[in-house]
Structures are given as C-alpha cells and as structure tokens.
C-alpha cells in the first residue's frame, strides 16, 4: 500500500526464500491477494492488512504467497520478514512465536544480546521497530491463530500474509483477516505446469497421457510436481507408463512420493490427519470408504453412526483443516487423492467390522431415504413392505416434493455404486429397495441406462431373497426399463410372463393387473395392438374387482389409447375422458397428463388439430410440473406436429428443437434421428 513512512537507518531485512520455480496460473488468486491487501488510503486508523491463504496440503499456498511477494517487492522498500512456522511439519514441533520474533529483531538490526528475554517485551519491541514502515511479514505454514497473533505488527503500513492448512477462523473474526482459499489448478494450468517442467515438446507428443496424469493428480500442484519430477528423471520413459501407474488406485500414492517428507503426498496428508481430534479423524477415514465424491450431513451421520449435530461438528473440523470443502450448503467433498489416503488410513486404523457396519448404515440410509422421497414425488405409487432401517441409519426427511426431487438430482450418480456395495455386503433387500425407490425419478428424467442397470441389480437382489412378490415386481420394472432403453428387445415379454405367473400363484390381483398393463405396452412394441388392447382390458377388469378408482382410471386411459390406435375413436375418447375426470378428482397429475396426451392423439387422428393442440398443451404443463422430462419430450413432438397441421411451421420448428434437446440429453437415438428429420423437412 502506498503511504508515507519513516525509513529506519537500520538494516533492511530481505528474508524471503527464492520465488517458486515453474509457477503457472493463479492469475485470479494473485489479483485477489493484491486487492485484499490494499489498505484504505489515508486512514491512519486502519487495521493491519492481513490475508490468510488457506487450502489443503500440497495445493500451493506457499508458492502463491512467494510469487506474489516477489512480484510486489517495490511495495515494501523497508523490508520483507519471513518465517516458516512449521505448523504441520512431521519432524519438529511448531515454532514458538517468541523464537520467531527473536529472528525478526536481529534481522531488523537488534543485537542478539539485546533481544529481550521476556516474550511480551520482544513482541513490543518488534512492533515498535516496524511501526510506520512499509514491511511485508510472510508467516508460512501456521498451525493456528494463536501462533500467528503475537507476530502481527501494529501499524497499517505493514502487510501480513499467512499461509495455513487451517482456516484460521479466529484470525478472521478477531483481526479482520481476509480469507483466500486455494483450490486445485484448472486443467489447462495443470497441463502448463507439466509442460513447463518437462518441455512442451514432450507433453505435446502424448496429450492423452498428460490428461490422465492431470486427472490422477487431482490437479494438485504438489502431486503434479512429484509426477513431473519422476518423468524428468527418466526422459526415456513414455508418459503413458507413468499415467498407467497413476491410474491404478492401489499404487497412486506410492507413485506420488519423491523420497522425502516435503515431497511425499502421503506424508503431507499424515501431518494434517495427525492434527485432527479422534472423531474427525474417524469420519475422514470413513469418508474415504464411501462411494461418491461428496456427501451430505444426513448421509455422513449415518455413515459415522453419529448424531447430525456431532457429525456437523466433525465436518467443520475437517473443513477448518482444509481436508474437506463445503462446495454447496450442507454438502462436503474431498479431492480424489485425499479420498485415497483416507481409505488407506481406514484400512490401517479401523477394524473391518467397523468399516462394514458403516457402509451398511450408508446403504440403508440411501435406500430408505429414496423410498421416502419417492412417496413424495408420487403419492399414488404402489407401496411395498420396506422394514425398518438399521440402527443409526437415519433416513433423510423432506418438506415437500421439490426437496425430494432435488435430493434425487444430487444423489442419482451414487445409486449404482451403492447397489454394488449392497450386493458386496449381502444386503439384498437394501439393493432391491434402492431400485424401487429410484424407479420413478430415473424413469421421469429419462436416465435410461441407469434405470436399466438399476433393475438388473434389483432382480439379482430379489433372487436370493426368495420372495415371489419382490421377484415379480423386479421383473415387471425391468421389463418397463428395457422397453424404454431398447424398444426392439424381446426380453420384456419373458419378464412380464414370469411376473404374471408369480402373481397368479400368489393370488395377488393388484399386481396381476399392473402386469397386464405392462404386457399391453410390450405387445405394442412387437407390433400387435390388438393384443395390447386385450391386456389393457384384462387389467381394467381386474382393477374393477378391487374397486380401486385410480388404477381403473389408468387402465381406462390405456384402453382408450389402444382403441385410438385401432381406429375406434369414439370409444377411445369416451374412455380417456372418463379417466381424466377420475384423475382430476383425485389430484393424480400423472394420470391426468397421460389422459390429456391420449385425448390430443385422438383429436389429431380425426383432424381436430386445434383441439389436439389444446390437449397437448395441458399435458405438457403437467409433465413439466412433474419434472417428467422423458414424457415431456414426446409431448413436444406431438405438439410440434399439431402446429404444423395448423399451418404454423415456425412454431413447429421451435417446438421440435425443444424436443430434440431433451432427446439428446436422454440419449434416445431413434427419437433424435426422427426429430432431426422433421426439422430438416421444415427448413424454409
């Protein structure tokens, strides 16, 4: 900062270590550091500008601070003081502030024999000597705020930069320090770092291997530097060989060890772990065993077998130590290398029974949470006997459907790993429940491959349970998922036939009716609409024996749809209108959307295109309200054709573009080609 200062006649300290070699990127962070350290001009009562540079070990905090310091030497003509506080050094204790001040005083010209023996007197003399001087004080690798606080100057003409793995919350709160948290390098910065160390020619020859090295190093500067050092030491070694070693999880941490404590990623992680309290350390270990890159507080509580309050406290401790990052409110993540370290540490320190119990609780938490969320998403869906969750596996609660859908969106990438985990632990019922709980979400969102894989796992889980109902339900849902993923597949008829036999043997009339509904769709995919109508009528008759109005309404819509396909438009319209009335009376929005869609189809078949347009718009609004993007795409296609029939090709094009975007997102190849063909035909 530019301000008037009295320059001492004593020596000017120049204690900064050399600037870091091969420094790349961090442009935004360097600019932020400059902005944070600009003291308010002309305000002599201003506080000392302090920036606390935080981040996980190996992320490049010291390199950033030194690079900035060397770039800004002219700002500090009265000197630069530097101390490595060794807050996380595995070989020595953290340096006492009094010892640091003693070295500062001698650098400022105080004779060693004149350095006060009383720590408070030493701190006071230090502050007196730097008062009104433009001095940079760089405090590297601080353990905590208590270690830093005595070393702060009292004059706003000085600037302080502190680096630490700790978030130094006390320093932020009491001294007004500005936080600057470093994350991983960007992919491009990581590639530039390797090219700088190894030569652009060498990295350009093997771009794929460079990409793999960057990914395996989690874009962490220390890991990239170690990998680069290994490659530089063996110039004849193809980078692909190093990339292969780094890709293997079991050898990655060994590969990222340059032979001393300062350049061993495992050693860096050890020092951070050893500073944790036992609860936080145990939670970090368990996080390394859990699938997925991040976790919410309720799931972490089930994993650890702790209350949500104790879990939040442990997560805050991990966050304060820069071992996890709260990237969105309530969700915490650790980079891949740290997760590998945590899993390795868990294998050494936690008994197998503890790890097994934790993973069982995690699986059970997600299974029962998915069931509760599914019930909110569709309160009219069938219920199945689910049993109670394991002790300490506390399912998450949701206030409404939107919260439930948001949870599904966040967690859906974890479904298949959790099912594999359940199978590995013999948790067959939980694996089946996961498939059931996620079914409607995956179907509505058009996650076809996941939906299919989930029910393959669900059927595999049902077999050892020897429960005919669970087996029948799995076969029926697997058939539905297969029909969407591959309409030409003949297997769905086999699954549905098995399911029907199981339900008939059990005398389960409701599930017999549901299975006939599935058979009606499967036969349509085989090109036999009359068989489709026959099964829909059988389903309707069975629902009527049960007196279930909602399921009867669903069957009425199916009957109407197949009648329209066969040209019996009057019966089709009557059946669909009856279905619509019941669904609206019961607030069954999914059934209502299906009925409007069918009525739109009937109207279009008889040339009532304006009426069809209105019906499709009703269906579209409901599908969007339900978050059913799979059916939304199909309704958009029908709506586009209605616009075209009414002589509005511009609106038809716009609507087909919307449908095409959804088809592409859902990887529905046949529909993508159809939409593209329709758009090509509509080109002006």
XYZ file of C-alpha atoms in Angstrom:
684
model
C 0.000 0.000 0.000
C 1.234 3.485 -0.821
C 1.517 5.673 2.312
C 4.126 7.940 3.856
C 6.601 6.114 6.123
C 9.743 6.853 8.117
C 12.532 4.590 6.962
C 14.863 3.385 9.720
C 18.558 3.808 9.353
C 18.954 0.178 10.392
C 19.318 -2.791 8.014
C 16.561 -3.650 5.564
C 15.564 -7.310 6.053
C 15.289 -9.418 2.892
C 14.226 -12.770 4.320
C 12.060 -14.116 1.509
C 13.060 -17.524 0.132
C 13.558 -17.686 -3.642
C 10.474 -17.435 -5.839
C 8.922 -20.796 -6.745
C 10.189 -22.459 -9.917
C 7.773 -23.225 -12.741
C 4.921 -21.248 -11.225
C 1.887 -21.230 -13.539
C -1.595 -19.778 -13.464
C -3.311 -18.465 -10.338
C -3.935 -15.150 -12.096
C -7.233 -14.584 -10.303
C -5.764 -15.567 -6.938
C -2.778 -13.229 -7.335
C -5.135 -10.397 -8.206
C -7.334 -11.244 -5.233
C -4.312 -11.202 -2.938
C -3.376 -7.755 -4.164
C -6.921 -6.469 -3.753
C -7.264 -7.949 -0.260
C -4.039 -6.334 0.942
C -4.784 -2.825 -0.306
C -5.274 -0.822 2.903
C -7.759 2.061 2.774
C -5.735 5.052 1.611
C -5.234 7.925 4.008
C -6.855 6.243 7.002
C -4.184 6.086 9.686
C -6.579 4.204 11.999
C -6.965 1.390 9.502
C -6.251 -2.162 10.625
C -3.168 -4.042 9.521
C -3.973 -5.648 6.138
C -3.866 -9.412 6.674
C -4.645 -12.173 4.206
C -4.939 -15.798 5.304
C -4.158 -18.083 2.371
C -5.751 -21.452 3.082
C -6.151 -24.813 1.401
C -5.281 -28.460 1.636
C -1.652 -29.530 1.965
C 0.092 -29.510 -1.415
C -2.278 -27.042 -3.078
C 0.443 -24.394 -3.497
C -0.215 -21.875 -0.726
C 3.464 -21.095 -0.114
C 4.194 -20.873 -3.839
C 1.382 -18.394 -4.337
C 2.463 -16.256 -1.391
C 6.109 -16.197 -2.503
C 5.233 -15.483 -6.122
C 3.082 -12.546 -5.072
C 5.697 -11.285 -2.627
C 8.485 -11.292 -5.234
C 6.206 -9.635 -7.775
C 5.460 -6.854 -5.283
C 8.861 -6.139 -3.719
C 8.629 -2.447 -4.636
C 5.625 -2.113 -2.341
C 7.854 -2.969 0.639
C 11.054 -0.885 0.459
C 11.563 -1.213 4.212
C 11.932 -4.978 4.060
C 10.341 -8.392 3.974
C 10.234 -10.673 7.007
C 9.629 -14.390 6.551
C 9.142 -17.267 8.966
C 8.251 -20.895 8.417
C 6.102 -21.576 11.476
C 6.224 -25.357 10.812
C 2.646 -25.765 11.961
C 2.303 -29.101 10.176
C 5.899 -30.279 9.998
C 6.074 -34.033 10.761
C 9.596 -33.842 12.227
C 9.539 -30.861 14.614
C 7.124 -29.010 16.839
C 5.519 -25.767 15.638
C 7.825 -22.799 16.168
C 7.055 -20.673 19.211
C 6.132 -17.049 18.372
C 8.836 -15.769 20.748
C 11.507 -17.624 18.753
C 10.196 -16.117 15.516
C 10.239 -12.598 16.940
C 13.824 -13.074 18.078
C 14.888 -13.767 14.489
C 12.838 -10.810 13.251
C 14.514 -8.492 15.743
C 18.023 -9.493 14.722
C 17.034 -9.044 11.060
C 15.844 -5.549 11.978
C 19.256 -4.695 13.445
C 18.856 -5.582 17.118
C 21.990 -7.110 18.568
C 21.427 -10.683 19.683
C 22.468 -9.788 23.218
C 19.877 -7.027 23.289
C 16.917 -9.203 22.298
C 14.514 -9.176 25.302
C 14.192 -12.469 27.147
C 10.618 -11.652 28.124
C 8.337 -12.657 25.187
C 5.941 -9.733 25.660
C 8.824 -7.277 25.675
C 10.132 -8.849 22.471
C 6.748 -8.571 20.752
C 6.515 -4.913 21.813
C 9.998 -4.061 20.510
C 9.217 -5.787 17.206
C 6.043 -3.769 16.735
C 7.906 -0.571 17.593
C 10.613 -1.226 15.019
C 8.208 -1.881 12.141
C 5.769 0.885 13.045
C 5.198 3.234 10.096
C 7.499 1.141 7.890
C 6.371 -0.479 4.672
C 7.212 -4.047 5.569
C 5.818 -7.370 4.377
C 5.505 -10.091 7.021
C 5.035 -13.522 5.458
C 4.117 -16.193 8.030
C 4.211 -19.561 6.317
C 2.605 -22.848 7.402
C 0.849 -21.594 10.527
C -0.714 -24.089 12.895
C -3.474 -21.854 14.254
C -4.419 -18.248 15.014
C -2.749 -18.355 18.442
C 0.631 -18.950 16.805
C 0.133 -16.020 14.410
C -1.449 -13.388 16.635
C 1.691 -12.295 18.574
C 3.553 -11.819 15.285
C 1.160 -9.241 13.860
C 2.542 -5.686 13.514
C 0.547 -2.845 14.976
C 0.940 -0.434 12.075
C -1.310 -0.401 8.965
C 1.750 0.480 6.889
C 2.747 -3.192 7.210
C 1.154 -6.077 5.315
C 0.797 -9.630 6.591
C 0.311 -12.791 4.529
C -0.307 -16.026 6.410
C -0.473 -19.478 4.844
C -2.043 -22.400 6.658
C -3.966 -25.616 6.159
C -6.178 -24.356 8.965
C -8.911 -21.876 8.085
C -7.670 -19.624 10.949
C -11.209 -18.644 11.862
C -10.071 -16.793 14.981
C -7.781 -14.594 12.910
C -10.603 -13.802 10.516
C -13.022 -12.992 13.318
C -10.827 -11.021 15.716
C -8.165 -9.424 13.491
C -10.244 -8.950 10.347
C -8.015 -11.111 8.172
C -9.269 -11.670 4.632
C -9.528 -15.345 3.605
C -8.165 -16.564 0.281
C -8.820 -20.272 -0.176
C -6.882 -22.069 -2.894
C -8.418 -24.889 -4.850
C -6.869 -27.209 -7.398
C -5.342 -25.818 -10.581
C -7.525 -25.709 -13.659
C -6.983 -28.489 -16.222
C -5.207 -26.036 -18.532
C -2.975 -24.719 -15.738
C -2.118 -28.297 -14.775
C -1.075 -29.103 -18.352
C 1.030 -25.944 -18.483
C 2.763 -26.917 -15.247
C 3.734 -30.304 -16.701
C 4.836 -28.695 -19.971
C 6.963 -26.163 -18.065
C 8.679 -28.922 -16.083
C 9.034 -31.478 -18.897
C 9.151 -29.362 -22.026
C 6.263 -28.566 -24.330
C 7.584 -30.972 -26.959
C 7.421 -33.996 -24.681
C 3.934 -33.288 -23.392
C 2.621 -32.472 -26.871
C 3.590 -35.952 -28.102
C 1.376 -37.712 -25.521
C -1.611 -35.430 -24.844
C -3.840 -38.292 -23.659
C -1.243 -39.439 -21.124
C -0.841 -35.855 -19.908
C -4.603 -35.658 -19.418
C -4.555 -38.895 -17.418
C -1.681 -37.646 -15.232
C -3.529 -34.399 -14.570
C -6.703 -36.278 -13.605
C -4.884 -38.798 -11.407
C -3.070 -35.980 -9.600
C -6.434 -34.287 -8.902
C -4.814 -31.113 -10.355
C -2.957 -30.691 -7.056
C 0.316 -28.780 -7.597
C 2.396 -30.946 -5.240
C 1.186 -34.152 -6.892
C 1.817 -32.711 -10.359
C 5.295 -31.575 -9.324
C 6.166 -35.054 -7.991
C 4.836 -36.702 -11.152
C 6.821 -34.248 -13.273
C 9.983 -34.935 -11.243
C 9.608 -38.676 -11.840
C 9.120 -38.139 -15.546
C 12.049 -35.703 -15.740
C 14.328 -38.220 -14.029
C 13.525 -40.792 -16.718
C 13.360 -38.901 -20.032
C 13.260 -42.153 -21.999
C 10.119 -43.309 -20.124
C 6.900 -42.749 -22.097
C 4.472 -40.591 -20.168
C 1.873 -43.274 -20.800
C 3.770 -45.602 -18.442
C 3.614 -43.068 -15.630
C -0.035 -42.361 -16.411
C -0.876 -46.071 -16.144
C 0.816 -46.314 -12.741
C -1.066 -43.258 -11.510
C -4.415 -44.537 -12.795
C -4.209 -47.582 -10.523
C -5.663 -46.551 -7.167
C -3.578 -49.101 -5.262
C -0.265 -47.607 -6.498
C -1.126 -43.935 -6.921
C 0.045 -42.647 -3.545
C 3.265 -44.655 -3.836
C 3.851 -43.122 -7.255
C 3.423 -39.633 -5.795
C 6.377 -39.915 -3.425
C 9.640 -38.213 -4.407
C 11.560 -39.696 -1.496
C 11.391 -37.082 1.276
C 8.741 -35.793 3.645
C 8.306 -32.476 1.841
C 7.533 -34.156 -1.482
C 5.513 -37.156 -0.328
C 1.788 -36.701 -0.687
C 1.171 -39.397 1.908
C 3.428 -37.614 4.403
C 1.659 -34.304 3.768
C -1.686 -35.965 4.438
C -0.299 -37.673 7.550
C 0.550 -34.344 9.168
C -2.954 -32.997 8.540
C -4.592 -36.183 9.798
C -2.479 -36.355 12.944
C -3.675 -32.885 13.943
C -7.343 -33.969 13.988
C -9.341 -34.975 17.037
C -10.344 -38.689 17.068
C -13.958 -38.114 15.942
C -12.972 -36.007 12.939
C -10.157 -38.419 12.051
C -12.511 -41.420 12.140
C -15.045 -39.587 9.968
C -12.350 -38.744 7.409
C -11.358 -42.420 7.253
C -14.972 -43.478 6.715
C -15.482 -40.844 4.013
C -12.634 -42.488 2.120
C -14.515 -45.810 2.084
C -17.833 -44.375 0.869
C -18.701 -44.197 -2.839
C -19.037 -40.795 -4.463
C -17.007 -37.610 -4.371
C -19.192 -35.709 -1.907
C -21.687 -36.331 0.879
C -24.470 -34.561 2.750
C -24.689 -34.225 6.507
C -27.519 -36.789 6.985
C -25.663 -39.442 4.971
C -22.394 -38.679 6.767
C -24.194 -39.038 10.107
C -25.481 -42.477 9.125
C -22.042 -43.476 7.833
C -20.381 -42.477 11.111
C -23.215 -43.635 13.369
C -23.292 -40.182 14.985
C -25.982 -37.619 15.619
C -26.335 -34.922 12.955
C -25.026 -32.337 15.450
C -21.828 -34.287 16.210
C -21.384 -35.013 12.506
C -21.626 -31.318 11.617
C -19.042 -30.566 14.279
C -16.664 -33.199 12.867
C -17.209 -31.953 9.310
C -16.497 -28.391 10.428
C -13.240 -29.615 11.942
C -12.312 -31.288 8.652
C -13.277 -28.142 6.761
C -11.211 -25.969 9.115
C -8.242 -28.259 8.415
C -8.830 -27.877 4.639
C -9.427 -31.622 4.329
C -12.960 -31.227 3.012
C -14.669 -28.414 1.172
C -18.300 -27.411 1.662
C -18.866 -26.768 -2.036
C -22.623 -26.259 -1.625
C -24.506 -25.668 1.639
C -24.630 -28.905 3.605
C -22.528 -30.959 1.177
C -18.841 -31.739 1.674
C -16.221 -33.151 -0.683
C -12.553 -34.100 -0.671
C -10.320 -34.387 -3.722
C -9.599 -37.861 -5.076
C -6.060 -38.158 -3.710
C -7.207 -37.299 -0.215
C -10.015 -39.861 -0.526
C -7.446 -42.491 -1.493
C -5.361 -41.542 1.519
C -8.406 -41.682 3.803
C -9.352 -45.147 2.513
C -5.783 -46.333 3.056
C -5.763 -44.928 6.582
C -9.154 -46.530 7.294
C -7.795 -49.926 6.260
C -4.945 -49.490 8.759
C -6.790 -47.983 11.684
C -10.431 -49.119 11.649
C -11.418 -52.738 12.307
C -13.106 -54.449 9.335
C -16.273 -54.810 11.396
C -16.440 -51.013 11.901
C -15.943 -50.303 8.204
C -18.517 -52.930 7.264
C -21.108 -51.564 9.710
C -20.548 -48.003 8.480
C -21.101 -48.932 4.846
C -24.202 -50.920 5.748
C -25.629 -47.877 7.503
C -24.815 -45.713 4.477
C -26.583 -48.105 2.093
C -29.599 -48.343 4.373
C -29.736 -44.576 4.738
C -29.949 -44.087 0.978
C -32.419 -46.930 0.447
C -34.916 -45.658 3.000
C -34.386 -42.024 2.030
C -35.098 -42.916 -1.607
C -38.335 -44.628 -0.577
C -39.482 -41.561 1.371
C -38.529 -39.234 -1.459
C -40.313 -41.471 -3.980
C -43.504 -41.379 -1.925
C -43.422 -37.581 -2.033
C -42.697 -37.442 -5.751
C -45.701 -39.682 -6.489
C -48.050 -40.230 -3.554
C -50.161 -42.538 -5.746
C -47.369 -45.028 -6.477
C -47.738 -48.589 -5.102
C -46.349 -49.286 -1.645
C -44.130 -52.215 -0.755
C -43.146 -53.619 2.644
C -39.799 -51.990 3.434
C -38.985 -52.865 7.048
C -37.042 -50.626 9.417
C -33.631 -49.060 8.705
C -30.597 -50.255 10.611
C -29.800 -48.684 13.948
C -28.044 -45.319 13.479
C -29.040 -45.250 9.793
C -31.359 -42.263 9.879
C -33.287 -41.596 6.650
C -33.472 -38.011 5.481
C -36.767 -36.139 5.778
C -38.187 -33.799 3.130
C -40.651 -30.958 3.477
C -42.140 -31.361 0.022
C -41.834 -32.893 -3.426
C -39.359 -30.264 -4.644
C -36.918 -31.120 -1.873
C -37.303 -34.812 -2.672
C -36.612 -34.241 -6.372
C -33.590 -32.073 -5.525
C -32.198 -34.924 -3.394
C -32.668 -37.379 -6.266
C -30.906 -34.991 -8.653
C -27.965 -34.612 -6.292
C -27.597 -38.269 -5.375
C -28.562 -40.161 -8.521
C -24.966 -40.786 -9.615
C -24.460 -42.699 -6.356
C -27.253 -45.231 -6.963
C -25.370 -47.893 -8.885
C -22.227 -47.792 -6.680
C -24.478 -48.159 -3.634
C -26.252 -51.135 -5.185
C -22.890 -52.763 -5.889
C -21.873 -52.014 -2.317
C -25.095 -53.582 -1.034
C -24.509 -56.705 -3.117
C -20.919 -56.980 -1.860
C -22.211 -56.878 1.728
C -25.062 -59.313 1.134
C -27.649 -56.539 1.654
C -30.050 -57.915 -0.965
C -33.205 -56.267 0.383
C -31.484 -52.862 0.506
C -30.259 -53.311 -3.087
C -33.822 -54.107 -4.159
C -35.228 -51.141 -2.214
C -32.737 -48.820 -3.883
C -34.028 -49.879 -7.292
C -37.633 -49.412 -6.190
C -37.055 -46.054 -4.528
C -35.249 -44.586 -7.530
C -37.531 -46.069 -10.168
C -39.882 -43.160 -10.790
C -37.161 -40.500 -10.752
C -34.972 -42.366 -13.246
C -37.988 -43.012 -15.445
C -39.209 -39.425 -15.441
C -35.790 -37.937 -16.023
C -35.016 -40.293 -18.888
C -31.882 -41.810 -17.299
C -32.404 -44.906 -19.422
C -29.075 -46.679 -18.937
C -29.089 -46.172 -15.166
C -32.733 -47.230 -14.954
C -31.980 -50.452 -16.778
C -28.839 -51.211 -14.766
C -30.646 -50.457 -11.522
C -33.354 -53.020 -12.207
C -30.880 -55.645 -13.369
C -29.310 -55.191 -9.926
C -32.774 -55.212 -8.356
C -33.676 -58.537 -9.968
C -30.307 -60.024 -8.985
C -31.005 -58.931 -5.402
C -34.541 -60.361 -5.401
C -33.422 -63.851 -6.383
C -31.610 -64.794 -3.141
C -34.451 -63.254 -1.087
C -36.809 -65.982 -2.372
C -39.717 -63.562 -2.196
C -42.099 -64.106 -5.157
C -43.558 -60.599 -4.852
C -40.181 -58.871 -4.939
C -39.095 -61.053 -7.848
C -42.281 -60.324 -9.765
C -42.019 -56.583 -9.149
C -38.379 -56.588 -10.230
C -39.202 -58.420 -13.450
C -42.058 -56.051 -14.223
C -39.978 -52.920 -13.609
C -37.029 -54.376 -15.502
C -39.342 -55.016 -18.445
C -40.523 -51.392 -18.371
C -36.966 -50.084 -18.213
C -35.919 -52.360 -21.085
C -38.820 -51.226 -23.273
C -37.669 -47.632 -22.920
C -33.976 -48.337 -23.390
C -34.403 -50.783 -26.282
C -37.926 -50.962 -27.767
C -36.932 -53.859 -30.067
C -35.814 -56.113 -27.205
C -37.956 -59.271 -26.904
C -36.934 -59.980 -23.301
C -39.642 -57.766 -21.690
C -42.366 -60.223 -22.711
C -40.467 -63.017 -20.976
C -40.015 -60.994 -17.787
C -43.671 -59.978 -17.777
C -44.795 -63.541 -18.375
C -42.712 -64.730 -15.391
C -44.053 -61.888 -13.258
C -47.672 -62.665 -14.145
C -47.217 -66.338 -13.230
C -45.698 -65.375 -9.874
C -48.569 -63.022 -9.039
C -51.196 -65.546 -10.150
C -49.643 -68.220 -7.928
C -49.698 -65.775 -5.026
C -53.278 -64.661 -5.728
C -52.059 -61.054 -5.985
C -54.800 -59.478 -8.107
C -53.480 -55.912 -7.993
C -50.061 -56.872 -9.305
C -51.645 -59.133 -11.917
C -53.483 -56.058 -13.196
C -50.320 -53.963 -13.170
C -48.528 -56.685 -15.128
C -51.274 -56.806 -17.762
C -50.700 -53.060 -18.186
C -47.032 -53.768 -18.822
C -47.915 -56.547 -21.287
C -50.133 -54.179 -23.249
C -47.166 -51.895 -23.900
C -44.787 -54.776 -24.642
C -47.132 -56.209 -27.275
C -47.440 -52.805 -28.906
C -43.657 -52.703 -29.259
C -43.957 -56.050 -31.018
C -46.498 -54.518 -33.421
C -49.631 -56.306 -32.098
C -52.024 -53.547 -31.000
C -54.955 -55.953 -30.606
C -53.008 -57.927 -28.006
C -52.202 -54.605 -26.359
C -55.918 -53.808 -26.108
C -56.688 -57.290 -24.803
C -54.226 -56.942 -21.925
C -55.403 -53.396 -21.136
C -58.993 -54.690 -20.923
C -57.880 -57.532 -18.643
C -56.138 -55.010 -16.395
C -59.282 -52.859 -16.310
C -61.461 -55.821 -15.351
C -59.113 -56.786 -12.501
C -58.921 -53.215 -11.159
C -62.707 -53.056 -11.132
C -62.897 -56.181 -8.983
C -60.684 -54.378 -6.468
C -62.714 -51.174 -6.527
C -59.591 -49.048 -6.988
C -60.718 -45.916 -8.851
C -57.259 -44.527 -9.606
C -55.852 -47.697 -11.097
C -59.107 -48.179 -13.000
C -58.628 -44.666 -14.413
C -55.104 -45.556 -15.586
C -56.446 -48.647 -17.315
C -59.267 -46.686 -18.928
C -56.691 -44.362 -20.473
C -54.723 -47.352 -21.779
C -57.866 -48.854 -23.298
C -58.644 -45.506 -24.919
C -55.135 -45.233 -26.332
C -55.202 -48.669 -27.952
C -58.731 -48.067 -29.295
C -57.459 -44.897 -30.959
C -54.607 -46.888 -32.476
C -57.160 -49.314 -33.888
C -59.421 -46.540 -35.256
C -62.243 -46.796 -32.661
C -62.123 -43.077 -31.897
C -65.483 -42.759 -30.166
C -64.671 -45.432 -27.597
C -61.161 -44.023 -27.256
C -62.451 -40.527 -26.489
C -65.039 -41.812 -24.012
C -62.516 -43.951 -22.115
C -59.904 -41.179 -21.927
C -62.419 -38.568 -20.769
C -63.629 -40.909 -18.041
C -60.014 -41.466 -16.997
C -59.335 -37.717 -16.978
C -62.340 -36.982 -14.746
C -61.262 -39.523 -12.109
C -57.611 -38.416 -12.151
C -58.568 -34.766 -11.731
C -60.923 -35.618 -8.873
C -58.133 -37.458 -7.034
C -55.353 -34.991 -7.878
C -53.473 -37.692 -9.797
C -51.438 -35.394 -12.037
C -49.502 -38.134 -13.792
C -52.729 -39.885 -14.799
C -54.222 -36.557 -15.835
C -51.213 -35.796 -18.042
C -51.490 -39.213 -19.693
C -55.214 -38.704 -20.346
C -54.681 -35.262 -21.910
C -51.961 -36.734 -24.098
C -54.281 -39.534 -25.254
C -57.105 -37.090 -25.943
C -54.697 -34.990 -28.002
C -53.804 -38.062 -30.025
C -57.484 -38.928 -30.587
C -58.249 -35.373 -31.711
C -55.326 -35.350 -34.131
C -56.432 -38.690 -35.624
C -59.823 -37.227 -36.548
C -58.435 -33.926 -37.845
C -59.315 -31.714 -34.870
C -55.875 -30.169 -34.706
C -56.768 -27.042 -32.718
C -58.387 -29.283 -30.108
C -55.319 -31.544 -30.178
C -53.093 -28.507 -29.629
C -55.043 -27.525 -26.518
C -54.920 -31.065 -25.121
C -51.178 -31.406 -25.721
C -50.550 -28.071 -24.006
C -52.394 -29.326 -20.938
C -50.305 -32.496 -20.988
C -47.088 -30.528 -21.438
C -47.779 -28.244 -18.484
C -48.437 -31.237 -16.232
C -45.350 -33.148 -17.395
C -43.198 -30.121 -16.690
C -44.768 -29.671 -13.262
C -43.990 -33.318 -12.523
C -40.410 -32.993 -13.741
C -41.095 -35.794 -16.229
C -38.678 -34.763 -18.953
C -38.948 -38.156 -20.688
C -42.669 -37.776 -21.430
C -42.223 -34.022 -21.923
C -40.021 -34.721 -24.941
C -42.673 -36.953 -26.525
C -45.465 -34.445 -25.877
C -43.358 -31.712 -27.505
C -43.060 -33.851 -30.632
C -46.833 -34.261 -30.780
C -47.316 -30.552 -30.132
C -44.956 -29.702 -32.991
C -46.977 -31.849 -35.383
C -50.185 -30.133 -34.253
C -48.631 -26.737 -35.003
C -47.615 -27.961 -38.427
C -51.097 -29.313 -39.157
C -52.500 -25.879 -38.270
C -50.168 -24.208 -40.789
C -47.590 -22.816 -38.360
C -44.210 -24.268 -39.436
C -42.209 -21.681 -37.439
C -43.796 -22.790 -34.158
C -43.409 -26.413 -35.218
C -39.664 -25.878 -35.761
C -39.239 -24.179 -32.387
C -41.104 -26.977 -30.620
C -39.159 -29.731 -32.390
C -35.921 -28.026 -31.303
C -37.068 -28.252 -27.678
C -37.905 -31.931 -28.119
C -34.579 -32.612 -29.843
C -32.608 -31.098 -26.931
C -34.359 -33.429 -24.484
C -33.939 -36.490 -26.730
C -30.223 -35.804 -26.988
C -29.883 -35.336 -23.235
C -31.632 -38.686 -22.738
C -29.540 -40.444 -25.395
C -32.677 -41.572 -27.255
C -31.051 -42.194 -30.604
C -34.139 -43.163 -32.634
C -36.060 -40.124 -31.438
C -33.065 -37.858 -32.114
C -32.988 -39.049 -35.704
C -36.738 -38.581 -36.059
C -36.609 -35.034 -34.670
C -33.676 -34.158 -36.924
C -35.559 -35.488 -39.940
C -38.654 -33.461 -39.017
C -36.553 -30.321 -38.662
C -34.792 -30.923 -41.963
C -38.183 -31.229 -43.680
C -39.283 -27.938 -42.102
C -36.294 -25.918 -43.319
C -37.641 -22.826 -45.125
